[in-house]
PDB file of N, CA and C in Angstrom:
ATOM      1  N   UNK W   1      18.037   4.046  15.977  1.00 80.00           N
ATOM      2  CA  UNK W   1      18.935   3.663  14.906  1.00 80.00           C
ATOM      3  C   UNK W   1      20.347   4.184  15.174  1.00 80.00           C
ATOM      4  N   UNK W   2      20.440   5.413  15.662  1.00 89.00           N
ATOM      5  CA  UNK W   2      21.753   5.987  15.945  1.00 89.00           C
ATOM      6  C   UNK W   2      22.474   5.192  17.011  1.00 89.00           C
ATOM      7  N   UNK W   3      21.752   4.788  18.052  1.00 93.00           N
ATOM      8  CA  UNK W   3      22.369   4.007  19.119  1.00 93.00           C
ATOM      9  C   UNK W   3      22.915   2.689  18.568  1.00 93.00           C
ATOM     10  N   UNK W   4      22.146   2.031  17.719  1.00 93.00           N
ATOM     11  CA  UNK W   4      22.583   0.766  17.142  1.00 93.00           C
ATOM     12  C   UNK W   4      23.818   0.962  16.262  1.00 93.00           C
ATOM     13  N   UNK W   5      23.848   2.028  15.490  1.00 93.00           N
ATOM     14  CA  UNK W   5      25.026   2.312  14.666  1.00 93.00           C
ATOM     15  C   UNK W   5      26.254   2.558  15.532  1.00 93.00           C
ATOM     16  N   UNK W   6      26.080   3.286  16.634  1.00 95.00           N
ATOM     17  CA  UNK W   6      27.196   3.532  17.555  1.00 95.00           C
ATOM     18  C   UNK W   6      27.658   2.222  18.177  1.00 95.00           C
ATOM     19  N   UNK W   7      26.716   1.386  18.569  1.00 95.00           N
ATOM     20  CA  UNK W   7      27.045   0.096  19.170  1.00 95.00           C
ATOM     21  C   UNK W   7      27.810  -0.794  18.185  1.00 95.00           C
ATOM     22  N   UNK W   8      27.352  -0.847  16.938  1.00 94.00           N
ATOM     23  CA  UNK W   8      28.028  -1.658  15.927  1.00 94.00           C
ATOM     24  C   UNK W   8      29.413  -1.089  15.595  1.00 94.00           C
ATOM     25  N   UNK W   9      29.517   0.221  15.509  1.00 95.00           N
ATOM     26  CA  UNK W   9      30.820   0.844  15.263  1.00 95.00           C
ATOM     27  C   UNK W   9      31.778   0.555  16.412  1.00 95.00           C
ATOM     28  N   UNK W  10      31.280   0.606  17.634  1.00 96.00           N
ATOM     29  CA  UNK W  10      32.117   0.287  18.798  1.00 96.00           C
ATOM     30  C   UNK W  10      32.588  -1.165  18.733  1.00 96.00           C
ATOM     31  N   UNK W  11      31.702  -2.058  18.322  1.00 95.00           N
ATOM     32  CA  UNK W  11      32.097  -3.460  18.166  1.00 95.00           C
ATOM     33  C   UNK W  11      33.198  -3.618  17.139  1.00 95.00           C
ATOM     34  N   UNK W  12      33.094  -2.910  16.017  1.00 94.00           N
ATOM     35  CA  UNK W  12      34.137  -2.948  15.004  1.00 94.00           C
ATOM     36  C   UNK W  12      35.458  -2.412  15.526  1.00 94.00           C
ATOM     37  N   UNK W  13      35.402  -1.334  16.312  1.00 96.00           N
ATOM     38  CA  UNK W  13      36.624  -0.763  16.889  1.00 96.00           C
ATOM     39  C   UNK W  13      37.236  -1.687  17.935  1.00 96.00           C
ATOM     40  N   UNK W  14      36.393  -2.359  18.713  1.00 96.00           N
ATOM     41  CA  UNK W  14      36.897  -3.329  19.689  1.00 96.00           C
ATOM     42  C   UNK W  14      37.595  -4.478  18.965  1.00 96.00           C
ATOM     43  N   UNK W  15      36.995  -4.941  17.880  1.00 94.00           N
ATOM     44  CA  UNK W  15      37.627  -5.999  17.091  1.00 94.00           C
ATOM     45  C   UNK W  15      38.960  -5.522  16.523  1.00 94.00           C
ATOM     46  N   UNK W  16      39.004  -4.303  15.990  1.00 94.00           N
ATOM     47  CA  UNK W  16      40.248  -3.752  15.463  1.00 94.00           C
ATOM     48  C   UNK W  16      41.318  -3.677  16.555  1.00 94.00           C
ATOM     49  N   UNK W  17      40.951  -3.213  17.737  1.00 96.00           N
ATOM     50  CA  UNK W  17      41.899  -3.148  18.853  1.00 96.00           C
ATOM     51  C   UNK W  17      42.384  -4.548  19.229  1.00 96.00           C
ATOM     52  N   UNK W  18      41.493  -5.527  19.188  1.00 94.00           N
ATOM     53  CA  UNK W  18      41.882  -6.909  19.495  1.00 94.00           C
ATOM     54  C   UNK W  18      42.866  -7.448  18.471  1.00 94.00           C
ATOM     55  N   UNK W  19      42.657  -7.105  17.210  1.00 92.00           N
ATOM     56  CA  UNK W  19      43.563  -7.539  16.149  1.00 92.00           C
ATOM     57  C   UNK W  19      44.941  -6.919  16.342  1.00 92.00           C
ATOM     58  N   UNK W  20      44.974  -5.642  16.668  1.00 93.00           N
ATOM     59  CA  UNK W  20      46.257  -4.965  16.909  1.00 93.00           C
ATOM     60  C   UNK W  20      46.965  -5.602  18.092  1.00 93.00           C
ATOM     61  N   UNK W  21      46.244  -5.850  19.177  1.00 95.00           N
ATOM     62  CA  UNK W  21      46.833  -6.491  20.353  1.00 95.00           C
ATOM     63  C   UNK W  21      47.385  -7.869  20.010  1.00 95.00           C
ATOM     64  N   UNK W  22      46.583  -8.682  19.316  1.00 93.00           N
ATOM     65  CA  UNK W  22      47.003 -10.044  18.984  1.00 93.00           C
ATOM     66  C   UNK W  22      48.218 -10.039  18.061  1.00 93.00           C
ATOM     67  N   UNK W  23      48.260  -9.082  17.130  1.00 91.00           N
ATOM     68  CA  UNK W  23      49.389  -9.041  16.196  1.00 91.00           C
ATOM     69  C   UNK W  23      50.691  -8.683  16.909  1.00 91.00           C
ATOM     70  N   UNK W  24      50.589  -8.005  18.033  1.00 93.00           N
ATOM     71  CA  UNK W  24      51.784  -7.676  18.808  1.00 93.00           C
ATOM     72  C   UNK W  24      52.152  -8.790  19.781  1.00 93.00           C
ATOM     73  N   UNK W  25      51.166  -9.632  20.124  1.00 93.00           N
ATOM     74  CA  UNK W  25      51.396 -10.678  21.119  1.00 93.00           C
ATOM     75  C   UNK W  25      51.815 -12.013  20.518  1.00 93.00           C
ATOM     76  N   UNK W  26      51.452 -12.269  19.260  1.00 91.00           N
ATOM     77  CA  UNK W  26      51.739 -13.575  18.664  1.00 91.00           C
ATOM     78  C   UNK W  26      51.889 -13.448  17.161  1.00 91.00           C
ATOM     79  N   UNK W  27      52.576 -14.415  16.589  1.00 91.00           N
ATOM     80  CA  UNK W  27      52.756 -14.472  15.139  1.00 91.00           C
ATOM     81  C   UNK W  27      51.475 -14.984  14.491  1.00 91.00           C
ATOM     82  N   UNK W  28      50.984 -14.256  13.498  1.00 88.00           N
ATOM     83  CA  UNK W  28      49.768 -14.691  12.824  1.00 88.00           C
ATOM     84  C   UNK W  28      50.012 -16.008  12.076  1.00 88.00           C
ATOM     85  N   UNK W  29      51.200 -16.177  11.526  1.00 90.00           N
ATOM     86  CA  UNK W  29      51.520 -17.421  10.819  1.00 90.00           C
ATOM     87  C   UNK W  29      51.493 -18.625  11.733  1.00 90.00           C
ATOM     88  N   UNK W  30      52.127 -18.503  12.902  1.00 91.00           N
ATOM     89  CA  UNK W  30      52.139 -19.609  13.864  1.00 91.00           C
ATOM     90  C   UNK W  30      50.735 -19.888  14.392  1.00 91.00           C
ATOM     91  N   UNK W  31      49.986 -18.835  14.638  1.00 90.00           N
ATOM     92  CA  UNK W  31      48.617 -19.009  15.137  1.00 90.00           C
ATOM     93  C   UNK W  31      47.738 -19.665  14.077  1.00 90.00           C
ATOM     94  N   UNK W  32      47.906 -19.257  12.833  1.00 89.00           N
ATOM     95  CA  UNK W  32      47.132 -19.842  11.742  1.00 89.00           C
ATOM     96  C   UNK W  32      47.492 -21.315  11.570  1.00 89.00           C
ATOM     97  N   UNK W  33      48.770 -21.643  11.671  1.00 93.00           N
ATOM     98  CA  UNK W  33      49.206 -23.041  11.561  1.00 93.00           C
ATOM     99  C   UNK W  33      48.593 -23.892  12.665  1.00 93.00           C
ATOM    100  N   UNK W  34      48.545 -23.349  13.874  1.00 93.00           N
ATOM    101  CA  UNK W  34      47.942 -24.083  14.990  1.00 93.00           C
ATOM    102  C   UNK W  34      46.452 -24.301  14.750  1.00 93.00           C
ATOM    103  N   UNK W  35      45.779 -23.286  14.231  1.00 93.00           N
ATOM    104  CA  UNK W  35      44.348 -23.435  13.925  1.00 93.00           C
ATOM    105  C   UNK W  35      44.128 -24.472  12.832  1.00 93.00           C
ATOM    106  N   UNK W  36      44.963 -24.425  11.799  1.00 93.00           N
ATOM    107  CA  UNK W  36      44.808 -25.346  10.677  1.00 93.00           C
ATOM    108  C   UNK W  36      45.115 -26.786  11.072  1.00 93.00           C
ATOM    109  N   UNK W  37      45.856 -26.973  12.142  1.00 95.00           N
ATOM    110  CA  UNK W  37      46.189 -28.319  12.607  1.00 95.00           C
ATOM    111  C   UNK W  37      45.085 -28.911  13.475  1.00 95.00           C
ATOM    112  N   UNK W  38      44.158 -28.095  13.921  1.00 95.00           N
ATOM    113  CA  UNK W  38      43.081 -28.542  14.814  1.00 95.00           C
ATOM    114  C   UNK W  38      41.780 -28.628  14.018  1.00 95.00           C
ATOM    115  N   UNK W  39      41.051 -29.753  14.109  1.00 96.00           N
ATOM    116  CA  UNK W  39      39.787 -29.856  13.363  1.00 96.00           C
ATOM    117  C   UNK W  39      38.816 -28.716  13.658  1.00 96.00           C
ATOM    118  N   UNK W  40      38.725 -28.285  14.921  1.00 96.00           N
ATOM    119  CA  UNK W  40      37.818 -27.180  15.238  1.00 96.00           C
ATOM    120  C   UNK W  40      38.357 -25.857  14.707  1.00 96.00           C
ATOM    121  N   UNK W  41      39.647 -25.744  14.578  1.00 94.00           N
ATOM    122  CA  UNK W  41      40.222 -24.566  13.950  1.00 94.00           C
ATOM    123  C   UNK W  41      39.828 -24.488  12.485  1.00 94.00           C
ATOM    124  N   UNK W  42      39.831 -25.650  11.810  1.00 95.00           N
ATOM    125  CA  UNK W  42      39.400 -25.691  10.408  1.00 95.00           C
ATOM    126  C   UNK W  42      37.928 -25.312  10.299  1.00 95.00           C
ATOM    127  N   UNK W  43      37.113 -25.845  11.201  1.00 96.00           N
ATOM    128  CA  UNK W  43      35.684 -25.499  11.195  1.00 96.00           C
ATOM    129  C   UNK W  43      35.504 -23.996  11.407  1.00 96.00           C
ATOM    130  N   UNK W  44      36.265 -23.422  12.325  1.00 95.00           N
ATOM    131  CA  UNK W  44      36.165 -21.980  12.588  1.00 95.00           C
ATOM    132  C   UNK W  44      36.553 -21.174  11.350  1.00 95.00           C
ATOM    133  N   UNK W  45      37.592 -21.612  10.634  1.00 94.00           N
ATOM    134  CA  UNK W  45      38.000 -20.896   9.421  1.00 94.00           C
ATOM    135  C   UNK W  45      36.961 -21.037   8.316  1.00 94.00           C
ATOM    136  N   UNK W  46      36.382 -22.225   8.162  1.00 96.00           N
ATOM    137  CA  UNK W  46      35.310 -22.416   7.178  1.00 96.00           C
ATOM    138  C   UNK W  46      34.127 -21.512   7.520  1.00 96.00           C
ATOM    139  N   UNK W  47      33.758 -21.481   8.800  1.00 97.00           N
ATOM    140  CA  UNK W  47      32.664 -20.622   9.253  1.00 97.00           C
ATOM    141  C   UNK W  47      32.959 -19.157   8.939  1.00 97.00           C
ATOM    142  N   UNK W  48      34.164 -18.730   9.229  1.00 95.00           N
ATOM    143  CA  UNK W  48      34.564 -17.345   8.994  1.00 95.00           C
ATOM    144  C   UNK W  48      34.448 -16.981   7.513  1.00 95.00           C
ATOM    145  N   UNK W  49      35.038 -17.800   6.660  1.00 96.00           N
ATOM    146  CA  UNK W  49      35.047 -17.458   5.235  1.00 96.00           C
ATOM    147  C   UNK W  49      33.694 -17.658   4.569  1.00 96.00           C
ATOM    148  N   UNK W  50      32.903 -18.605   5.031  1.00 97.00           N
ATOM    149  CA  UNK W  50      31.530 -18.705   4.524  1.00 97.00           C
ATOM    150  C   UNK W  50      30.719 -17.486   4.940  1.00 97.00           C
ATOM    151  N   UNK W  51      30.955 -16.982   6.142  1.00 97.00           N
ATOM    152  CA  UNK W  51      30.296 -15.751   6.588  1.00 97.00           C
ATOM    153  C   UNK W  51      30.652 -14.581   5.688  1.00 97.00           C
ATOM    154  N   UNK W  52      31.921 -14.498   5.272  1.00 97.00           N
ATOM    155  CA  UNK W  52      32.323 -13.450   4.338  1.00 97.00           C
ATOM    156  C   UNK W  52      31.586 -13.614   3.007  1.00 97.00           C
ATOM    157  N   UNK W  53      31.482 -14.850   2.544  1.00 97.00           N
ATOM    158  CA  UNK W  53      30.770 -15.119   1.298  1.00 97.00           C
ATOM    159  C   UNK W  53      29.302 -14.724   1.412  1.00 97.00           C
ATOM    160  N   UNK W  54      28.658 -15.115   2.513  1.00 97.00           N
ATOM    161  CA  UNK W  54      27.245 -14.786   2.711  1.00 97.00           C
ATOM    162  C   UNK W  54      27.034 -13.276   2.744  1.00 97.00           C
ATOM    163  N   UNK W  55      27.889 -12.560   3.484  1.00 97.00           N
ATOM    164  CA  UNK W  55      27.765 -11.104   3.529  1.00 97.00           C
ATOM    165  C   UNK W  55      28.060 -10.504   2.162  1.00 97.00           C
ATOM    166  N   UNK W  56      29.017 -11.074   1.452  1.00 97.00           N
ATOM    167  CA  UNK W  56      29.319 -10.596   0.103  1.00 97.00           C
ATOM    168  C   UNK W  56      28.115 -10.691  -0.820  1.00 97.00           C
ATOM    169  N   UNK W  57      27.356 -11.774  -0.707  1.00 97.00           N
ATOM    170  CA  UNK W  57      26.139 -11.932  -1.514  1.00 97.00           C
ATOM    171  C   UNK W  57      25.130 -10.841  -1.146  1.00 97.00           C
ATOM    172  N   UNK W  58      24.970 -10.586   0.145  1.00 95.00           N
ATOM    173  CA  UNK W  58      24.030  -9.547   0.588  1.00 95.00           C
ATOM    174  C   UNK W  58      24.467  -8.178   0.073  1.00 95.00           C
ATOM    175  N   UNK W  59      25.759  -7.883   0.198  1.00 97.00           N
ATOM    176  CA  UNK W  59      26.262  -6.599  -0.295  1.00 97.00           C
ATOM    177  C   UNK W  59      26.021  -6.485  -1.789  1.00 97.00           C
ATOM    178  N   UNK W  60      26.328  -7.535  -2.549  1.00 97.00           N
ATOM    179  CA  UNK W  60      26.154  -7.512  -4.000  1.00 97.00           C
ATOM    180  C   UNK W  60      24.696  -7.259  -4.377  1.00 97.00           C
ATOM    181  N   UNK W  61      23.790  -7.922  -3.674  1.00 95.00           N
ATOM    182  CA  UNK W  61      22.371  -7.763  -3.980  1.00 95.00           C
ATOM    183  C   UNK W  61      21.845  -6.396  -3.543  1.00 95.00           C
ATOM    184  N   UNK W  62      22.406  -5.841  -2.484  1.00 94.00           N
ATOM    185  CA  UNK W  62      21.911  -4.596  -1.915  1.00 94.00           C
ATOM    186  C   UNK W  62      22.441  -3.366  -2.651  1.00 94.00           C
ATOM    187  N   UNK W  63      23.706  -3.369  -2.999  1.00 95.00           N
ATOM    188  CA  UNK W  63      24.332  -2.187  -3.595  1.00 95.00           C
ATOM    189  C   UNK W  63      23.940  -2.050  -5.064  1.00 95.00           C
ATOM    190  N   UNK W  64      23.403  -0.909  -5.414  1.00 94.00           N
ATOM    191  CA  UNK W  64      23.073  -0.646  -6.814  1.00 94.00           C
ATOM    192  C   UNK W  64      24.340  -0.445  -7.640  1.00 94.00           C
ATOM    193  N   UNK W  65      25.299   0.255  -7.066  1.00 96.00           N
ATOM    194  CA  UNK W  65      26.573   0.518  -7.732  1.00 96.00           C
ATOM    195  C   UNK W  65      27.497  -0.683  -7.479  1.00 96.00           C
ATOM    196  N   UNK W  66      27.747  -1.462  -8.515  1.00 97.00           N
ATOM    197  CA  UNK W  66      28.530  -2.693  -8.359  1.00 97.00           C
ATOM    198  C   UNK W  66      29.996  -2.418  -8.059  1.00 97.00           C
ATOM    199  N   UNK W  67      30.498  -1.238  -8.418  1.00 97.00           N
ATOM    200  CA  UNK W  67      31.861  -0.878  -8.047  1.00 97.00           C
ATOM    201  C   UNK W  67      31.970  -0.727  -6.532  1.00 97.00           C
ATOM    202  N   UNK W  68      30.995  -0.061  -5.932  1.00 96.00           N
ATOM    203  CA  UNK W  68      30.977   0.056  -4.467  1.00 96.00           C
ATOM    204  C   UNK W  68      30.852  -1.335  -3.847  1.00 96.00           C
ATOM    205  N   UNK W  69      30.005  -2.173  -4.424  1.00 97.00           N
ATOM    206  CA  UNK W  69      29.855  -3.539  -3.908  1.00 97.00           C
ATOM    207  C   UNK W  69      31.199  -4.252  -3.927  1.00 97.00           C
ATOM    208  N   UNK W  70      31.899  -4.177  -5.031  1.00 97.00           N
ATOM    209  CA  UNK W  70      33.202  -4.848  -5.128  1.00 97.00           C
ATOM    210  C   UNK W  70      34.226  -4.265  -4.158  1.00 97.00           C
ATOM    211  N   UNK W  71      34.159  -2.944  -3.930  1.00 97.00           N
ATOM    212  CA  UNK W  71      35.087  -2.313  -2.991  1.00 97.00           C
ATOM    213  C   UNK W  71      34.867  -2.795  -1.558  1.00 97.00           C
ATOM    214  N   UNK W  72      33.673  -3.284  -1.272  1.00 97.00           N
ATOM    215  CA  UNK W  72      33.421  -3.845   0.058  1.00 97.00           C
ATOM    216  C   UNK W  72      33.578  -5.360   0.091  1.00 97.00           C
ATOM    217  N   UNK W  73      33.270  -6.038  -0.998  1.00 97.00           N
ATOM    218  CA  UNK W  73      33.336  -7.501  -1.009  1.00 97.00           C
ATOM    219  C   UNK W  73      34.776  -8.012  -1.102  1.00 97.00           C
ATOM    220  N   UNK W  74      35.544  -7.486  -2.032  1.00 97.00           N
ATOM    221  CA  UNK W  74      36.878  -8.032  -2.279  1.00 97.00           C
ATOM    222  C   UNK W  74      37.816  -7.969  -1.071  1.00 97.00           C
ATOM    223  N   UNK W  75      37.809  -6.903  -0.266  1.00 95.00           N
ATOM    224  CA  UNK W  75      38.705  -6.878   0.899  1.00 95.00           C
ATOM    225  C   UNK W  75      38.232  -7.724   2.095  1.00 95.00           C
ATOM    226  N   UNK W  76      36.997  -8.228   2.062  1.00 96.00           N
ATOM    227  CA  UNK W  76      36.474  -8.966   3.221  1.00 96.00           C
ATOM    228  C   UNK W  76      37.393 -10.092   3.706  1.00 96.00           C
ATOM    229  N   UNK W  77      37.926 -10.942   2.822  1.00 93.00           N
ATOM    230  CA  UNK W  77      38.782 -12.020   3.322  1.00 93.00           C
ATOM    231  C   UNK W  77      40.060 -11.533   4.009  1.00 93.00           C
ATOM    232  N   UNK W  78      40.512 -10.329   3.683  1.00 91.00           N
ATOM    233  CA  UNK W  78      41.728  -9.800   4.307  1.00 91.00           C
ATOM    234  C   UNK W  78      41.428  -8.895   5.503  1.00 91.00           C
ATOM    235  N   UNK W  79      40.411  -8.060   5.374  1.00 92.00           N
ATOM    236  CA  UNK W  79      40.100  -7.099   6.435  1.00 92.00           C
ATOM    237  C   UNK W  79      39.051  -7.622   7.411  1.00 92.00           C
ATOM    238  N   UNK W  80      38.340  -8.658   7.011  1.00 93.00           N
ATOM    239  CA  UNK W  80      37.424  -9.357   7.899  1.00 93.00           C
ATOM    240  C   UNK W  80      36.240  -8.539   8.372  1.00 93.00           C
ATOM    241  N   UNK W  81      35.804  -8.863   9.571  1.00 95.00           N
ATOM    242  CA  UNK W  81      34.581  -8.278  10.101  1.00 95.00           C
ATOM    243  C   UNK W  81      34.737  -6.825  10.525  1.00 95.00           C
ATOM    244  N   UNK W  82      35.962  -6.338  10.614  1.00 95.00           N
ATOM    245  CA  UNK W  82      36.143  -4.896  10.815  1.00 95.00           C
ATOM    246  C   UNK W  82      35.596  -4.179   9.584  1.00 95.00           C
ATOM    247  N   UNK W  83      35.914  -4.691   8.398  1.00 96.00           N
ATOM    248  CA  UNK W  83      35.423  -4.106   7.151  1.00 96.00           C
ATOM    249  C   UNK W  83      33.921  -4.320   7.009  1.00 96.00           C
ATOM    250  N   UNK W  84      33.440  -5.484   7.433  1.00 96.00           N
ATOM    251  CA  UNK W  84      32.000  -5.754   7.411  1.00 96.00           C
ATOM    252  C   UNK W  84      31.263  -4.746   8.293  1.00 96.00           C
ATOM    253  N   UNK W  85      31.827  -4.437   9.446  1.00 96.00           N
ATOM    254  CA  UNK W  85      31.206  -3.466  10.349  1.00 96.00           C
ATOM    255  C   UNK W  85      31.115  -2.088   9.702  1.00 96.00           C
ATOM    256  N   UNK W  86      32.149  -1.713   8.940  1.00 96.00           N
ATOM    257  CA  UNK W  86      32.120  -0.414   8.252  1.00 96.00           C
ATOM    258  C   UNK W  86      30.922  -0.355   7.306  1.00 96.00           C
ATOM    259  N   UNK W  87      30.728  -1.409   6.505  1.00 96.00           N
ATOM    260  CA  UNK W  87      29.612  -1.411   5.548  1.00 96.00           C
ATOM    261  C   UNK W  87      28.269  -1.411   6.279  1.00 96.00           C
ATOM    262  N   UNK W  88      28.146  -2.229   7.304  1.00 95.00           N
ATOM    263  CA  UNK W  88      26.868  -2.314   8.024  1.00 95.00           C
ATOM    264  C   UNK W  88      26.529  -0.987   8.701  1.00 95.00           C
ATOM    265  N   UNK W  89      27.494  -0.373   9.356  1.00 95.00           N
ATOM    266  CA  UNK W  89      27.237   0.919  10.000  1.00 95.00           C
ATOM    267  C   UNK W  89      26.849   1.958   8.945  1.00 95.00           C
ATOM    268  N   UNK W  90      27.529   1.945   7.810  1.00 95.00           N
ATOM    269  CA  UNK W  90      27.256   2.901   6.734  1.00 95.00           C
ATOM    270  C   UNK W  90      25.865   2.693   6.138  1.00 95.00           C
ATOM    271  N   UNK W  91      25.460   1.452   5.953  1.00 95.00           N
ATOM    272  CA  UNK W  91      24.212   1.151   5.256  1.00 95.00           C
ATOM    273  C   UNK W  91      23.051   0.765   6.170  1.00 95.00           C
ATOM    274  N   UNK W  92      23.204   0.849   7.465  1.00 93.00           N
ATOM    275  CA  UNK W  92      22.188   0.349   8.395  1.00 93.00           C
ATOM    276  C   UNK W  92      20.823   0.995   8.184  1.00 93.00           C
ATOM    277  N   UNK W  93      20.775   2.297   8.029  1.00 88.00           N
ATOM    278  CA  UNK W  93      19.479   2.971   7.864  1.00 88.00           C
ATOM    279  C   UNK W  93      18.779   2.486   6.594  1.00 88.00           C
ATOM    280  N   UNK W  94      19.524   2.393   5.500  1.00 89.00           N
ATOM    281  CA  UNK W  94      18.919   1.893   4.253  1.00 89.00           C
ATOM    282  C   UNK W  94      18.525   0.432   4.366  1.00 89.00           C
ATOM    283  N   UNK W  95      19.346  -0.355   5.044  1.00 88.00           N
ATOM    284  CA  UNK W  95      18.991  -1.766   5.250  1.00 88.00           C
ATOM    285  C   UNK W  95      17.687  -1.883   6.019  1.00 88.00           C
ATOM    286  N   UNK W  96      17.562  -1.087   7.064  1.00 86.00           N
ATOM    287  CA  UNK W  96      16.366  -1.155   7.907  1.00 86.00           C
ATOM    288  C   UNK W  96      15.114  -0.782   7.136  1.00 86.00           C
ATOM    289  N   UNK W  97      15.194   0.225   6.288  1.00 85.00           N
ATOM    290  CA  UNK W  97      13.994   0.628   5.547  1.00 85.00           C
ATOM    291  C   UNK W  97      13.651  -0.366   4.449  1.00 85.00           C
ATOM    292  N   UNK W  98      14.656  -0.974   3.840  1.00 78.00           N
ATOM    293  CA  UNK W  98      14.391  -1.937   2.760  1.00 78.00           C
ATOM    294  C   UNK W  98      13.976  -3.301   3.283  1.00 78.00           C
ATOM    295  N   UNK W  99      14.256  -3.592   4.544  1.00 71.00           N
ATOM    296  CA  UNK W  99      13.951  -4.918   5.086  1.00 71.00           C
ATOM    297  C   UNK W  99      12.723  -4.928   5.995  1.00 71.00           C
ATOM    298  N   UNK W 100      12.005  -3.816   6.065  1.00 71.00           N
ATOM    299  CA  UNK W 100      10.811  -3.779   6.911  1.00 71.00           C
ATOM    300  C   UNK W 100       9.779  -4.778   6.362  1.00 71.00           C
ATOM    301  N   UNK W 101       9.216  -5.590   7.267  1.00 69.00           N
ATOM    302  CA  UNK W 101       8.214  -6.543   6.793  1.00 69.00           C
ATOM    303  C   UNK W 101       6.925  -5.824   6.396  1.00 69.00           C
ATOM    304  N   UNK W 102       6.216  -6.416   5.458  1.00 65.00           N
ATOM    305  CA  UNK W 102       4.932  -5.857   5.051  1.00 65.00           C
ATOM    306  C   UNK W 102       3.944  -5.982   6.203  1.00 65.00           C
ATOM    307  N   UNK W 103       3.091  -4.986   6.382  1.00 63.00           N
ATOM    308  CA  UNK W 103       2.139  -5.032   7.482  1.00 63.00           C
ATOM    309  C   UNK W 103       1.078  -6.102   7.187  1.00 63.00           C
ATOM    310  N   UNK W 104       0.653  -6.758   8.259  1.00 52.00           N
ATOM    311  CA  UNK W 104      -0.355  -7.818   8.120  1.00 52.00           C
ATOM    312  C   UNK W 104      -1.727  -7.212   7.825  1.00 52.00           C
ATOM    313  N   UNK W 105      -2.461  -7.838   6.954  1.00 51.00           N
ATOM    314  CA  UNK W 105      -3.783  -7.317   6.599  1.00 51.00           C
ATOM    315  C   UNK W 105      -4.863  -7.958   7.431  1.00 51.00           C
TER     316      UNK W 105
END
């Protein structure tokens, strides 16, 4: 479990580094406009935001404290999968124990 948490945290940090690099290399507005002008760019954005919605539903259902749930759900569209990685790394052990399949009889 620890190895998986480290791996997921590293993925989140790699994504964060990529975002920092891209923000220095190109304008986010111009890049977004180019994506919005391309049909596959629109599909990619729909996929991205539906993924945020799907994860938001999981977070809402999983978190007992709805304030904590909202603190993770509301920033998702702005902070993206870097923020998703923070929640997953934080909750991975609890997720794993709650999602264990029932043993076959």
